[in-house]
Amino acid sequence: MNPISLEVFVVTLGIAMLMLESFVVSTDKRYLAWLGIAGLAIAFGASFFARPEFIPPNAPYASFYTADGMAMFFKRFSLLATILVLVMTIDYTSVIERFVPGETKGAGVGEFLSLPVLTCAGLMWMVSATDFIAIFVSLELVTISFYVLVAYLRRSEGSLEAGTKYLILGALSTGFIVYGITWIFGVTGRTNLAAIAAVLPGLPAASHTALLFGVGLVLVALCFKVAAFPFQFWVPDVYQGAPTPITAFLSVGSKAAGFIVLLRVLQPFLDFGPLHGKLETILLLLAGATLIYGNLSALPQRNLKRLLSYSSVGHAGYLFMAVASLGVAFARPAIEFYLSAYLLMTFLAFIVMALVSRSVGGDDISHFAGLARRSPWLAGAMLVAMLSLAGIPFTAGFMGKLFIFGVAIEAGHYWLVVLGALTVACGFYYYLLVVRAMYWQAAPEYAPEISVSLAGRVSMGALALLIFIVGIYPQSLLAFLG
Amino acid sequence: MSLFLFWVFAAMMLAFGAGVVLLRNPVSSAMCLVMSFLGLASLFFTLDAYFIGIIQILVYAGAVMVLFLFIIMLLDLKAERARKFNIPAMAGGIAVLAGFVGILYKVLASNAEYLHAKPAFTVPFTSDVKAVGAALFTQFNLPFQIIGVLLLVATIGVVVLSKKELK
């Protein structure tokens, strides 16, 4: 099977969902979520039959599109993330109905369900893109659908503010990436990454400054996408204001695809001797600054959504540690492993948070007080997520950090490892604050029963189980990495 | 001749670009932006890129500017005019600008080869529009299709976000 048929299928699925929402008379739109989940699950299964050999070598898209192991792994990753977003949305429809104006009940839910499916197609193209033009258009597809999704809850001021902020800063970062691509194209005359790698050695030494300038601009824009320093300041407000399923999608899907693009874009320039040293210095500084900023800013947070947003910046820092050590053979698998662990624990935390905040009416840490006595299972799931995010042994998060630190030591970046270990200690403090609230504090007076749908229960159980399986037996995941 | 035209249009672009930022009245700013776009389009014409020049005028000076003016009409102009200059923000902006121009100068000065006249065409000049269309539908078909999905998403977004609020 030709791998590109997966994206075609996902786009068709998104359009079919839109059509059904327009023509089928029903106020309960949740069947669309089930249709989407089923369709994406079919694509997930079909992805194991897709082989890059089925792309005709003379096809016009062959120079824009690759289906190597990393691309296929992250196509599955995007499909899984989107399925989890749809599962979260099933329990979230009441909030959408409250905050989106409409003539009939359930207005706006259909679009809210089909947009992530189209975004998923964009993510799948992004991880396959091998040409600056394909990178740019797929990146924009993803970013523009996120603008819409973040601002979706029109009656909520927070959501509108988040949408406006994300739009303006996103447009700025788009400007950076286009300008950077222009410089790289101006120096090399190519937009294809493989072609750029081929012409780099023949360039006159005088062009290297211009090339570094272009790569630097592209790097700044990609830092925006993966929420890394110096372009991280949008993260807390946007994460807090956006609808919770979209926050989870943004923090996992957008970040993972951004890192894959970063790896693909940096590879030719890191392999090019004269730029290697300078780029490595830049990446090391970015990693250090992101680690410090993300983890220190998370310390005083008392709102769980903001806390998780700063922790998302912190995790970008750990990932950058491995990006700065790309010369080590195990660096790529370590990044892929870390991103997969990050998917498991972040989605688990966000699913629990969406359920609790929907019933209690807020997402401060104090809203989680006494959760262990009210809903022991939800508290247990959150406990697993927090332990894994902090990096306690026998969880996926621990193995991810272990691999990343191992790679950084092998590359000789000892000071970065020391910094990483110190920031992990910060992480213990703020992640365990949530655990303390759940297990050792009295419940607030208003503490209604929290009902969980079957899909929510199954996905939480599966995620928690996978966190332990991957944490105890990491080979089970490493075998799948490209 | 072509060099003389370059200086004229480049100066026009920069002068009106500065006007966009410095003028207090938003309508004047928008008009300056139109003129700046025209200067950029003229630069494309002097480089024989007629298609891009025309698109620059049609899309930016035409469509985008009309949209800008609509938005400006909905704004409260008096509040905008009464706003004080924010000195630290301005100083910061100038510092960033100076740094950027400095880096740009350093990059451009690093290679003498960047300073050269426009090379002559090696292949006979054919219709721009035809060439762009052919490239779009053959070699660049995948990005073109992705842009199709992008426009679909943007359309859904506009419909959803601008739906009328019911009382």
mmCIF file with all atom_site columns, N, CA and C in Angstrom, chain A residues 283-315:
data_model
loop_
_atom_site.group_PDB
_atom_site.id
_atom_site.type_symbol
_atom_site.label_atom_id
_atom_site.label_alt_id
_atom_site.label_comp_id
_atom_site.label_asym_id
_atom_site.label_entity_id
_atom_site.label_seq_id
_atom_site.pdbx_PDB_ins_code
_atom_site.Cartn_x
_atom_site.Cartn_y
_atom_site.Cartn_z
_atom_site.occupancy
_atom_site.B_iso_or_equiv
_atom_site.pdbx_formal_charge
_atom_site.auth_seq_id
_atom_site.auth_comp_id
_atom_site.auth_asym_id
_atom_site.auth_atom_id
_atom_site.pdbx_PDB_model_num
ATOM 1  N N  . LEU A 1 283 ? 22.337 24.966 19.882 1.00 0.00 ? 283 LEU A N  1
ATOM 2  C CA . LEU A 1 283 ? 21.392 23.974 20.401 1.00 0.00 ? 283 LEU A CA 1
ATOM 3  C C  . LEU A 1 283 ? 21.616 23.723 21.886 1.00 0.00 ? 283 LEU A C  1
ATOM 4  N N  . LEU A 1 284 ? 22.899 23.701 22.305 1.00 0.00 ? 284 LEU A N  1
ATOM 5  C CA . LEU A 1 284 ? 23.188 23.484 23.723 1.00 0.00 ? 284 LEU A CA 1
ATOM 6  C C  . LEU A 1 284 ? 22.622 24.619 24.561 1.00 0.00 ? 284 LEU A C  1
ATOM 7  N N  . LEU A 1 285 ? 22.811 25.865 24.068 1.00 0.00 ? 285 LEU A N  1
ATOM 8  C CA . LEU A 1 285 ? 22.298 27.008 24.818 1.00 0.00 ? 285 LEU A CA 1
ATOM 9  C C  . LEU A 1 285 ? 20.778 26.953 24.883 1.00 0.00 ? 285 LEU A C  1
ATOM 10 N N  . LEU A 1 286 ? 20.138 26.604 23.747 1.00 0.00 ? 286 LEU A N  1
ATOM 11 C CA . LEU A 1 286 ? 18.682 26.503 23.731 1.00 0.00 ? 286 LEU A CA 1
ATOM 12 C C  . LEU A 1 286 ? 18.219 25.461 24.741 1.00 0.00 ? 286 LEU A C  1
ATOM 13 N N  . ALA A 1 287 ? 18.891 24.318 24.759 1.00 0.00 ? 287 ALA A N  1
ATOM 14 C CA . ALA A 1 287 ? 18.498 23.246 25.668 1.00 0.00 ? 287 ALA A CA 1
ATOM 15 C C  . ALA A 1 287 ? 18.608 23.728 27.107 1.00 0.00 ? 287 ALA A C  1
ATOM 16 N N  . GLY A 1 288 ? 19.739 24.344 27.454 1.00 0.00 ? 288 GLY A N  1
ATOM 17 C CA . GLY A 1 288 ? 19.949 24.805 28.819 1.00 0.00 ? 288 GLY A CA 1
ATOM 18 C C  . GLY A 1 288 ? 18.914 25.843 29.222 1.00 0.00 ? 288 GLY A C  1
ATOM 19 N N  . ALA A 1 289 ? 18.705 26.850 28.351 1.00 0.00 ? 289 ALA A N  1
ATOM 20 C CA . ALA A 1 289 ? 17.770 27.921 28.675 1.00 0.00 ? 289 ALA A CA 1
ATOM 21 C C  . ALA A 1 289 ? 16.353 27.373 28.808 1.00 0.00 ? 289 ALA A C  1
ATOM 22 N N  . THR A 1 290 ? 15.966 26.446 27.920 1.00 0.00 ? 290 THR A N  1
ATOM 23 C CA . THR A 1 290 ? 14.605 25.902 27.976 1.00 0.00 ? 290 THR A CA 1
ATOM 24 C C  . THR A 1 290 ? 14.402 25.105 29.258 1.00 0.00 ? 290 THR A C  1
ATOM 25 N N  . LEU A 1 291 ? 15.410 24.315 29.630 1.00 0.00 ? 291 LEU A N  1
ATOM 26 C CA . LEU A 1 291 ? 15.317 23.525 30.867 1.00 0.00 ? 291 LEU A CA 1
ATOM 27 C C  . LEU A 1 291 ? 15.112 24.434 32.070 1.00 0.00 ? 291 LEU A C  1
ATOM 28 N N  . ILE A 1 292 ? 15.963 25.468 32.162 1.00 0.00 ? 292 ILE A N  1
ATOM 29 C CA . ILE A 1 292 ? 15.903 26.341 33.329 1.00 0.00 ? 292 ILE A CA 1
ATOM 30 C C  . ILE A 1 292 ? 14.576 27.078 33.346 1.00 0.00 ? 292 ILE A C  1
ATOM 31 N N  . TYR A 1 293 ? 14.212 27.686 32.207 1.00 0.00 ? 293 TYR A N  1
ATOM 32 C CA . TYR A 1 293 ? 12.996 28.497 32.174 1.00 0.00 ? 293 TYR A CA 1
ATOM 33 C C  . TYR A 1 293 ? 11.763 27.654 32.503 1.00 0.00 ? 293 TYR A C  1
ATOM 34 N N  . GLY A 1 294 ? 11.620 26.517 31.806 1.00 0.00 ? 294 GLY A N  1
ATOM 35 C CA . GLY A 1 294 ? 10.417 25.706 31.971 1.00 0.00 ? 294 GLY A CA 1
ATOM 36 C C  . GLY A 1 294 ? 10.258 25.226 33.399 1.00 0.00 ? 294 GLY A C  1
ATOM 37 N N  . ASN A 1 295 ? 11.328 24.693 33.972 1.00 0.00 ? 295 ASN A N  1
ATOM 38 C CA . ASN A 1 295 ? 11.194 24.076 35.287 1.00 0.00 ? 295 ASN A CA 1
ATOM 39 C C  . ASN A 1 295 ? 11.099 25.095 36.410 1.00 0.00 ? 295 ASN A C  1
ATOM 40 N N  . LEU A 1 296 ? 11.863 26.212 36.314 1.00 0.00 ? 296 LEU A N  1
ATOM 41 C CA . LEU A 1 296 ? 11.774 27.206 37.381 1.00 0.00 ? 296 LEU A CA 1
ATOM 42 C C  . LEU A 1 296 ? 10.438 27.918 37.348 1.00 0.00 ? 296 LEU A C  1
ATOM 43 N N  . SER A 1 297 ? 9.905  28.202 36.134 1.00 0.00 ? 297 SER A N  1
ATOM 44 C CA . SER A 1 297 ? 8.619  28.905 36.072 1.00 0.00 ? 297 SER A CA 1
ATOM 45 C C  . SER A 1 297 ? 7.491  28.021 36.557 1.00 0.00 ? 297 SER A C  1
ATOM 46 N N  . ALA A 1 298 ? 7.648  26.703 36.482 1.00 0.00 ? 298 ALA A N  1
ATOM 47 C CA . ALA A 1 298 ? 6.571  25.815 36.916 1.00 0.00 ? 298 ALA A CA 1
ATOM 48 C C  . ALA A 1 298 ? 6.462  25.794 38.433 1.00 0.00 ? 298 ALA A C  1
ATOM 49 N N  . LEU A 1 299 ? 7.562  26.135 39.141 1.00 0.00 ? 299 LEU A N  1
ATOM 50 C CA . LEU A 1 299 ? 7.565  26.006 40.606 1.00 0.00 ? 299 LEU A CA 1
ATOM 51 C C  . LEU A 1 299 ? 6.431  26.760 41.298 1.00 0.00 ? 299 LEU A C  1
ATOM 52 N N  . PRO A 1 300 ? 6.208  28.075 40.982 1.00 0.00 ? 300 PRO A N  1
ATOM 53 C CA . PRO A 1 300 ? 5.173  28.776 41.753 1.00 0.00 ? 300 PRO A CA 1
ATOM 54 C C  . PRO A 1 300 ? 3.749  28.580 41.230 1.00 0.00 ? 300 PRO A C  1
ATOM 55 N N  . GLN A 1 301 ? 3.542  27.774 40.198 1.00 0.00 ? 301 GLN A N  1
ATOM 56 C CA . GLN A 1 301 ? 2.197  27.677 39.605 1.00 0.00 ? 301 GLN A CA 1
ATOM 57 C C  . GLN A 1 301 ? 1.241  26.946 40.535 1.00 0.00 ? 301 GLN A C  1
ATOM 58 N N  . ARG A 1 302 ? 0.007  27.494 40.632 1.00 0.00 ? 302 ARG A N  1
ATOM 59 C CA . ARG A 1 302 ? -1.020 26.831 41.417 1.00 0.00 ? 302 ARG A CA 1
ATOM 60 C C  . ARG A 1 302 ? -2.197 26.409 40.548 1.00 0.00 ? 302 ARG A C  1
ATOM 61 N N  . ASN A 1 303 ? -2.101 26.649 39.239 1.00 0.00 ? 303 ASN A N  1
ATOM 62 C CA . ASN A 1 303 ? -3.134 26.198 38.313 1.00 0.00 ? 303 ASN A CA 1
ATOM 63 C C  . ASN A 1 303 ? -2.562 25.035 37.523 1.00 0.00 ? 303 ASN A C  1
ATOM 64 N N  . LEU A 1 304 ? -3.287 23.912 37.493 1.00 0.00 ? 304 LEU A N  1
ATOM 65 C CA . LEU A 1 304 ? -2.700 22.715 36.918 1.00 0.00 ? 304 LEU A CA 1
ATOM 66 C C  . LEU A 1 304 ? -2.431 22.866 35.419 1.00 0.00 ? 304 LEU A C  1
ATOM 67 N N  . LYS A 1 305 ? -3.339 23.575 34.707 1.00 0.00 ? 305 LYS A N  1
ATOM 68 C CA . LYS A 1 305 ? -3.130 23.731 33.269 1.00 0.00 ? 305 LYS A CA 1
ATOM 69 C C  . LYS A 1 305 ? -1.863 24.540 32.983 1.00 0.00 ? 305 LYS A C  1
ATOM 70 N N  . ARG A 1 306 ? -1.662 25.609 33.773 1.00 0.00 ? 306 ARG A N  1
ATOM 71 C CA . ARG A 1 306 ? -0.448 26.413 33.591 1.00 0.00 ? 306 ARG A CA 1
ATOM 72 C C  . ARG A 1 306 ? 0.778  25.607 33.986 1.00 0.00 ? 306 ARG A C  1
ATOM 73 N N  . LEU A 1 307 ? 0.638  24.821 35.070 1.00 0.00 ? 307 LEU A N  1
ATOM 74 C CA . LEU A 1 307 ? 1.761  24.004 35.514 1.00 0.00 ? 307 LEU A CA 1
ATOM 75 C C  . LEU A 1 307 ? 2.169  23.038 34.400 1.00 0.00 ? 307 LEU A C  1
ATOM 76 N N  . LEU A 1 308 ? 1.156  22.399 33.796 1.00 0.00 ? 308 LEU A N  1
ATOM 77 C CA . LEU A 1 308 ? 1.480  21.449 32.735 1.00 0.00 ? 308 LEU A CA 1
ATOM 78 C C  . LEU A 1 308 ? 2.060  22.166 31.517 1.00 0.00 ? 308 LEU A C  1
ATOM 79 N N  . SER A 1 309 ? 1.664  23.435 31.297 1.00 0.00 ? 309 SER A N  1
ATOM 80 C CA . SER A 1 309 ? 2.219  24.145 30.144 1.00 0.00 ? 309 SER A CA 1
ATOM 81 C C  . SER A 1 309 ? 3.695  24.444 30.374 1.00 0.00 ? 309 SER A C  1
ATOM 82 N N  . TYR A 1 310 ? 4.056  24.885 31.601 1.00 0.00 ? 310 TYR A N  1
ATOM 83 C CA . TYR A 1 310 ? 5.480  25.108 31.853 1.00 0.00 ? 310 TYR A CA 1
ATOM 84 C C  . TYR A 1 310 ? 6.240  23.794 31.832 1.00 0.00 ? 310 TYR A C  1
ATOM 85 N N  . SER A 1 311 ? 5.584  22.732 32.304 1.00 0.00 ? 311 SER A N  1
ATOM 86 C CA . SER A 1 311 ? 6.278  21.451 32.278 1.00 0.00 ? 311 SER A CA 1
ATOM 87 C C  . SER A 1 311 ? 6.485  21.022 30.821 1.00 0.00 ? 311 SER A C  1
ATOM 88 N N  . SER A 1 312 ? 5.550  21.413 29.946 1.00 0.00 ? 312 SER A N  1
ATOM 89 C CA . SER A 1 312 ? 5.721  21.098 28.524 1.00 0.00 ? 312 SER A CA 1
ATOM 90 C C  . SER A 1 312 ? 6.958  21.810 27.970 1.00 0.00 ? 312 SER A C  1
ATOM 91 N N  . VAL A 1 313 ? 7.196  23.058 28.417 1.00 0.00 ? 313 VAL A N  1
ATOM 92 C CA . VAL A 1 313 ? 8.420  23.761 28.017 1.00 0.00 ? 313 VAL A CA 1
ATOM 93 C C  . VAL A 1 313 ? 9.636  22.999 28.554 1.00 0.00 ? 313 VAL A C  1
ATOM 94 N N  . GLY A 1 314 ? 9.544  22.561 29.815 1.00 0.00 ? 314 GLY A N  1
ATOM 95 C CA . GLY A 1 314 ? 10.649 21.820 30.405 1.00 0.00 ? 314 GLY A CA 1
ATOM 96 C C  . GLY A 1 314 ? 10.972 20.554 29.618 1.00 0.00 ? 314 GLY A C  1
ATOM 97 N N  . HIS A 1 315 ? 9.916  19.828 29.222 1.00 0.00 ? 315 HIS A N  1
ATOM 98 C CA . HIS A 1 315 ? 10.153 18.604 28.453 1.00 0.00 ? 315 HIS A CA 1
ATOM 99 C C  . HIS A 1 315 ? 10.794 18.901 27.104 1.00 0.00 ? 315 HIS A C  1
#
